[in-house]
Short mmCIF file of C-alpha atoms in Angstrom, two decimals:
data_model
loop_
_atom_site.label_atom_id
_atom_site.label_comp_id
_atom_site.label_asym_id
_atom_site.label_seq_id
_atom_site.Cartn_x
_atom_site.Cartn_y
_atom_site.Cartn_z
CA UNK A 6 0.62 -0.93 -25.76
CA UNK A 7 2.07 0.56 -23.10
CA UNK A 8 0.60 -1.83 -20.17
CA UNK A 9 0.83 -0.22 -16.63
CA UNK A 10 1.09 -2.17 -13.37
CA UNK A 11 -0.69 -0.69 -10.21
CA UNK A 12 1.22 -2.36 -7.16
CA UNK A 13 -1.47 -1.78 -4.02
CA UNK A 14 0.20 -2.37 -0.38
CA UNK A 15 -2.24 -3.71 1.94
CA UNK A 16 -1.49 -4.23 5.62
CA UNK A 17 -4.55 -4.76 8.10
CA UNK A 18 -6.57 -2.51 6.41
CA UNK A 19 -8.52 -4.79 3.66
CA UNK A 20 -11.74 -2.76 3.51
CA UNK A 21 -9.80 0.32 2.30
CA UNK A 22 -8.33 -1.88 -0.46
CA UNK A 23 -11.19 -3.19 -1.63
CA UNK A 24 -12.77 0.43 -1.87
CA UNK A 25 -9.76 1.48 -4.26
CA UNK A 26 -10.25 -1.79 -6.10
CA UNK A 27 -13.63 -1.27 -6.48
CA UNK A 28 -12.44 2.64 -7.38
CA UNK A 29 -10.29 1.83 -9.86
CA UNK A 30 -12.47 -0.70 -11.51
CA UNK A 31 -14.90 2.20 -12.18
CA UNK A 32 -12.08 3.93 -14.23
CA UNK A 33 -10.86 1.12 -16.05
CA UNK A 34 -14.68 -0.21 -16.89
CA UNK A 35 -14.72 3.51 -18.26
CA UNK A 36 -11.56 3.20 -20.62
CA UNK A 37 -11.58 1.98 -24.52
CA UNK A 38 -8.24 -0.05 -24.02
CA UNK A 39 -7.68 -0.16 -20.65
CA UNK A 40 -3.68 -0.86 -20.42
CA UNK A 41 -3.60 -0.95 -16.50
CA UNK A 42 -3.40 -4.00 -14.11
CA UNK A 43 -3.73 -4.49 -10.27
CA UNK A 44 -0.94 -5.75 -8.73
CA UNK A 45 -2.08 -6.28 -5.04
CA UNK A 46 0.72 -7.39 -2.08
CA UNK A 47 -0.62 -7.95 1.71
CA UNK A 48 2.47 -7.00 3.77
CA UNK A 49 1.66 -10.19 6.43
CA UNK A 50 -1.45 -8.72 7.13
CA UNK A 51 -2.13 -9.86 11.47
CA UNK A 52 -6.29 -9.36 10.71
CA UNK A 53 -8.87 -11.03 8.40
CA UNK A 54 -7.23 -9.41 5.25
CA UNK A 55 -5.25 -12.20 4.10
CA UNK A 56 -8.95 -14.55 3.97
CA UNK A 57 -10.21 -11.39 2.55
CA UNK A 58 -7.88 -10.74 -0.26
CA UNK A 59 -7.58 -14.20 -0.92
CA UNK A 60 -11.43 -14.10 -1.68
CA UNK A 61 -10.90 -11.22 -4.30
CA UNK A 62 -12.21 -11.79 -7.79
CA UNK A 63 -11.78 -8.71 -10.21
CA UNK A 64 -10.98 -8.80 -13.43
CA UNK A 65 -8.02 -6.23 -13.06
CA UNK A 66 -6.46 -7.95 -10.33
CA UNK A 67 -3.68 -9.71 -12.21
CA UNK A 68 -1.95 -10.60 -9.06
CA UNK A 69 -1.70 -11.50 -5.62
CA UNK A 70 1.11 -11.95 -3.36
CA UNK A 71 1.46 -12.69 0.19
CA UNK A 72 5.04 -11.54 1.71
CA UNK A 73 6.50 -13.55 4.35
CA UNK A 74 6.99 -10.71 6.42
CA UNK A 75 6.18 -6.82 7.01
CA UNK A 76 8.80 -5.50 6.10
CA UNK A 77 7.20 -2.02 5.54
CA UNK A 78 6.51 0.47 3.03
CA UNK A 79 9.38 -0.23 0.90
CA UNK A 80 9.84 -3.84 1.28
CA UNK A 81 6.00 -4.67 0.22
CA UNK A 82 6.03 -2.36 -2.98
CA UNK A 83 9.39 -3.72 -3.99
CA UNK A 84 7.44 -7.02 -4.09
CA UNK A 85 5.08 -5.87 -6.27
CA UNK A 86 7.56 -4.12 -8.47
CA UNK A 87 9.95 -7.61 -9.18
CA UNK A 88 6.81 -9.26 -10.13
CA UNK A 89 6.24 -6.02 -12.53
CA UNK A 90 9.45 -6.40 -13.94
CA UNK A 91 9.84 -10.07 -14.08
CA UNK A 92 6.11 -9.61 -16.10
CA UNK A 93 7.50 -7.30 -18.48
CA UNK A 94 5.42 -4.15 -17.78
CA UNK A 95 6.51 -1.31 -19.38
CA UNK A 96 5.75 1.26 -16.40
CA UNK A 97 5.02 0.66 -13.06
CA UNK A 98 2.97 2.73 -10.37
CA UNK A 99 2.82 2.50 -6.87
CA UNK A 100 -0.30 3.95 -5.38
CA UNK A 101 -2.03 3.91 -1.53
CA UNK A 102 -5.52 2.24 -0.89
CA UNK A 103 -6.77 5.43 0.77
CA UNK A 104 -7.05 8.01 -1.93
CA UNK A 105 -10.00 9.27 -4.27
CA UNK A 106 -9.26 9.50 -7.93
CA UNK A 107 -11.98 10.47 -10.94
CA UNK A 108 -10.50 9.70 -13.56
CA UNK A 109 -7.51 7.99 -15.17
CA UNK A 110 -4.87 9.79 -14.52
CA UNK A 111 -2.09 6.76 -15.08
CA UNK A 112 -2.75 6.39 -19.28
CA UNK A 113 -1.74 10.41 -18.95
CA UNK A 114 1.02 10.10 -16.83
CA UNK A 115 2.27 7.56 -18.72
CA UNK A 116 2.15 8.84 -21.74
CA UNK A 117 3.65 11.43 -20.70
CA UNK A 118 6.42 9.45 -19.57
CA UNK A 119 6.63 7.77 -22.68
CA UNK A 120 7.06 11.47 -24.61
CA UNK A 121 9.59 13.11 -21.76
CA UNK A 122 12.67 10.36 -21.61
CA UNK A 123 14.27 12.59 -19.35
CA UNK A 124 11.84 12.23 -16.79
CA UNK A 125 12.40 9.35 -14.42
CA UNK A 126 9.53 9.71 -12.24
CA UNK A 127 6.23 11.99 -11.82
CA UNK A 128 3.70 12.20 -9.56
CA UNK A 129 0.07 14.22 -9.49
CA UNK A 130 -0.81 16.78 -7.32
CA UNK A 131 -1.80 15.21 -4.05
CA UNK A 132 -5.01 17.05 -2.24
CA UNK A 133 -5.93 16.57 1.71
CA UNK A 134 -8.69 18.30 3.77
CA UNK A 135 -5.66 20.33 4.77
CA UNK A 136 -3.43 21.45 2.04
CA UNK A 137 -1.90 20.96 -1.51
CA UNK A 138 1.12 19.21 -2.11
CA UNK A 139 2.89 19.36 -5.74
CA UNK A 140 6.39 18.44 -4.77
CA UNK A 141 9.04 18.84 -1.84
CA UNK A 142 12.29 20.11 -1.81
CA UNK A 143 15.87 18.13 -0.21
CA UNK A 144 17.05 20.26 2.20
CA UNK A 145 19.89 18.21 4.00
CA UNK A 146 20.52 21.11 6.98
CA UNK A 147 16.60 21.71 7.64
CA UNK A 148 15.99 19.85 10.90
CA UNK A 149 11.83 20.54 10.12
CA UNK A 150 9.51 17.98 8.05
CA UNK A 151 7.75 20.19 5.78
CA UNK A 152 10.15 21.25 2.77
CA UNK A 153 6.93 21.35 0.47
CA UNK A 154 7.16 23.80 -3.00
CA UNK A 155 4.90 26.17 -2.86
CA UNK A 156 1.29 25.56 -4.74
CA UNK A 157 -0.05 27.87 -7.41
CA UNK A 158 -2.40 27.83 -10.31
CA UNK A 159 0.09 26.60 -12.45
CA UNK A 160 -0.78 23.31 -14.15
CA UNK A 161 2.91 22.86 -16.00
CA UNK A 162 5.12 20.19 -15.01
CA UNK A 163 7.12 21.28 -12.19
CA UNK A 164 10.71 20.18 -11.61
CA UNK A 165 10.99 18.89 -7.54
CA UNK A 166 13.42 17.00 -5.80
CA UNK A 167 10.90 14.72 -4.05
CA UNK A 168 7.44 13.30 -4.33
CA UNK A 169 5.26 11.82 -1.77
CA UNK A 170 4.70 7.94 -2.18
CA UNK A 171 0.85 8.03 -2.49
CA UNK A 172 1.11 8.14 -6.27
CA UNK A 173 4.36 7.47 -7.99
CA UNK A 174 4.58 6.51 -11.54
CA UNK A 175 7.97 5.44 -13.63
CA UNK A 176 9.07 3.90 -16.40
CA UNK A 177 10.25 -0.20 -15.90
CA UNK A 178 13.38 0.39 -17.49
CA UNK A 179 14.44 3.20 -15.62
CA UNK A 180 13.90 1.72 -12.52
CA UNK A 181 16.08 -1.02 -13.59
CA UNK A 182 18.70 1.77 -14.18
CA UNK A 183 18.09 3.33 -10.72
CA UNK A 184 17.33 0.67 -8.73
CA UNK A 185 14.51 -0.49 -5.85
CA UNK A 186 12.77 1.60 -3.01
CA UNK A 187 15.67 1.72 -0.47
CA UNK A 188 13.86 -0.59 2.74
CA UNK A 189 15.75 0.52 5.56
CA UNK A 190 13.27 2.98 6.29
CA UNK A 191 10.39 0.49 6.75
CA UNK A 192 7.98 3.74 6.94
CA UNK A 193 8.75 7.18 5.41
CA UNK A 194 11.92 9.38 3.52
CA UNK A 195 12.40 5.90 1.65
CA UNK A 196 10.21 7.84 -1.31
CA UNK A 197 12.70 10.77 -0.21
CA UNK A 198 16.13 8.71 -1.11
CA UNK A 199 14.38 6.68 -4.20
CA UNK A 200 13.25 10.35 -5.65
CA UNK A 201 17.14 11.01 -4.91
CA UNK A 202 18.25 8.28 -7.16
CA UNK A 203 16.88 9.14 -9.64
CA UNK A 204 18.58 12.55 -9.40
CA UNK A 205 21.83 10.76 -9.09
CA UNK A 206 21.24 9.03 -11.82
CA UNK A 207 20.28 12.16 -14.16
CA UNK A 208 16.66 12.23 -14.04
CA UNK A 209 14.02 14.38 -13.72
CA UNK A 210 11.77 14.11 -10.72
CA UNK A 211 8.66 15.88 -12.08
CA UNK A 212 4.82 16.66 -10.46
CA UNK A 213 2.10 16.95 -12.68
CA UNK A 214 -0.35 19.12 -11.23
CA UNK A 215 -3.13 18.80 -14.31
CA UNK A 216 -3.60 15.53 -12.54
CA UNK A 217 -4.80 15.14 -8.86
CA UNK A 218 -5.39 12.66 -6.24
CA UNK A 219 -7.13 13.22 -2.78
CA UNK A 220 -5.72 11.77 -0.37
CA UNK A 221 -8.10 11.21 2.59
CA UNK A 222 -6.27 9.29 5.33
CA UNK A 223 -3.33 7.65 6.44
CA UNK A 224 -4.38 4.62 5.87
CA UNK A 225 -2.70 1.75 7.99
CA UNK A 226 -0.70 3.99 10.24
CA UNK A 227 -3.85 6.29 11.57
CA UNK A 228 -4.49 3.28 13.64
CA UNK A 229 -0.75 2.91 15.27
CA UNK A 230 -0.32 6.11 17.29
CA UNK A 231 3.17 7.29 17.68
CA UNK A 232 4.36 5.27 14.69
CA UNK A 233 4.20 8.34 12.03
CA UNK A 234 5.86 10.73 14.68
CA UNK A 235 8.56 7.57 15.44
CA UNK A 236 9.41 7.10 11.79
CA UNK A 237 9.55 10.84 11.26
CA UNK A 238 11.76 11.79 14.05
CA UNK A 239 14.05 8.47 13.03
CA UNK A 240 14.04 8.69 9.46
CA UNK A 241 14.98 12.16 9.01
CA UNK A 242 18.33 11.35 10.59
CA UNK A 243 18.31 8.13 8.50
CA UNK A 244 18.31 9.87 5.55
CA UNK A 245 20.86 12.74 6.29
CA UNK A 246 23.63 9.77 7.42
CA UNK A 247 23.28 7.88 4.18
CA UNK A 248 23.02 11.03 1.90
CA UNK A 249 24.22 13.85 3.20
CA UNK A 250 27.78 15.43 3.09
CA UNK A 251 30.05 16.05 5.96
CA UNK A 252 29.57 19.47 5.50
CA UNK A 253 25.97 18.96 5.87
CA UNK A 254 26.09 16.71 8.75
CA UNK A 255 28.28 18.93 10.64
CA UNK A 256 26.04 21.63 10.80
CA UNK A 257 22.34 19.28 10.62
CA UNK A 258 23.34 16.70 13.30
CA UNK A 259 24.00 19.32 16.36
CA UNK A 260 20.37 21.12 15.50
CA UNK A 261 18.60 18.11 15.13
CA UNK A 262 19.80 16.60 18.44
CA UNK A 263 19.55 19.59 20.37
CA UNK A 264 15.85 19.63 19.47
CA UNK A 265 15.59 15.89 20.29
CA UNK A 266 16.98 16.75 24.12
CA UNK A 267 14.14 20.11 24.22
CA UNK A 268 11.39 17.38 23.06
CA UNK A 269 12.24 14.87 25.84
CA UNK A 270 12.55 18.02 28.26
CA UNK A 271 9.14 19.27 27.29
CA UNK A 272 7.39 16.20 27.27
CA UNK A 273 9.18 14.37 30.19
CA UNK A 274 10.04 10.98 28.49
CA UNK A 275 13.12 10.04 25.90
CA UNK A 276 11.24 8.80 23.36
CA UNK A 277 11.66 11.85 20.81
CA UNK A 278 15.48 11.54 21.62
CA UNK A 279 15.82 7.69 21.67
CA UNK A 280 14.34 7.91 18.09
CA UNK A 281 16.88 10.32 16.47
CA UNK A 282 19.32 7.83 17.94
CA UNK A 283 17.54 4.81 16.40
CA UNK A 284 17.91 6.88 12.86
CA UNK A 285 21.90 7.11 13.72
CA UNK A 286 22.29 3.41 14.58
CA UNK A 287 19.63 1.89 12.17
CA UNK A 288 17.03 0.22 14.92
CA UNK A 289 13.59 -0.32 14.42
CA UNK A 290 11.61 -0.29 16.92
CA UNK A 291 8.45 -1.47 15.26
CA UNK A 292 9.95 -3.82 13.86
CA UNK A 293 12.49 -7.32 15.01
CA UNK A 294 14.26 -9.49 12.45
#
């Protein structure tokens, strides 16, 4: 049996969570041998959500677990993933609170897993009111955040060097091999560098596009404006110091900061420059140890 644990990151936003539990149970209710588990972690919720969780009772809700701190994205999934692996599961998915799903797409996607050793990591095609998404390039001198594959009507696995977050599936054992999210990004590109390993470590980073998820909202950070655009701006540089070659720096770090200095121009503040700096010296402003 190839039991599947469903980590679910909740952080001030229990209503949401509860609408994917009460998603998911739908699916599961629907299965013959339902081999997949909730695994639900409230990143120090500051609202009702940890009384709310805590009242929880569904059947598929194996566990709960409170973290001492929000220590974003990263931090809280890696949570639920230890407790995955010290439990034995076999694979492990991470998945966000605010998408619609039909069916159940994880017994494919880990089967397929099971079949395609190769393959460290897939995720399904990921749907919003806006656009299609089955995979994203690395481009380490491309100062711009959309380095999304183009989207056809072709339902084969496709080979990608990143997947969005919202619905990542792997096998236990490989992410032994590869290691955990990388949590210095507390909010975005840490699915970017984690996809990265598992490159590094010669896997396949596949999308399945026979399998979809809609993805509705932003969940938690729709109601922190400027924290997407922050994380964006800080992470991109983030990502290009701890990855990147000097080749690549040399010719990324000049565009990107030259672009930083325009935004403040344009918009009369230094916020869009201060946070390319942050991504350079590693500070958080959302966040103080």
């Amino acid at each position: 049996m190839n039991r599947n644990a469903i980590i679910l990151l909740n952080y001030n936003n229990a209503e949401e969570t509860i609408k994917c539990i009460e998603m998911l149970t739908k699916i599961f209710d629907k299965s013959e041998n339902n081999n997949n588990d909730i695994i639900l972690v409230d990143n120090k919720s500051t609202d009702n959500s940890i009384k709310i969780i805590h009242g929880i009772q569904n059947k598929y809700v194996k566990e709960k677990i409170f973290s001492n701190e929000n220590g974003g994205f990263a931090y809280g999934n890696n949570l639920g993933i230890k407790y995955a692996l010290k439990e034995n599961y076999e694979f492990i998915t991470l998945l966000n609170n605010d998408l619609s799903i039909d069916n159940n797409i994880f017994d494919d996607m880990t089967n397929y897993l099971s079949k395609h050793q190769d393959v460290g990591i897939v995720g399904p095609k990921i749907i919003t009111e806006y656009k299609v998404n089955v995979g994203n390039e690395i481009q380490f001198t491309n100062v711009t955040f959309d380095n999304a594959l183009k989207s056809d009507e072709d339902n084969n696995p496709k080979n990608v060097g990143f997947l969005f977050g919202a619905c990542l599936v792997s096998r236990a054992d490989t992410i032994e091999k590869v290691g955990l999210i990388p949590e210095c990004y507390f909010l975005n590109y840490e699915e970017t560098e984690w996809c990265l390993n598992f490159h590094k470590h010669g896997y396949l980073v596949q999308c399945l596009p026979s399998y979809s998820v809609f993805h509705y909202g932003n969940g938690t950070i729709s109601k922190y404006s400027g924290m997407q655009v922050y994380f964006l701006r800080r992470n991109i540089v983030m990502f290009e110091k701890r990855n990147a070659s000097l080749i690549q720096k040399m010719i990324f770090y000049p565009k990107i900061f030259l672009i930083g200095t325009l935004q403040s121009i344009k918009h009369f503040n230094f916020l869009p420059l201060e946070s390319y700096i942050d991504g350079l010296t590693g500070k958080n402003k959302y966040y103080k140890e």
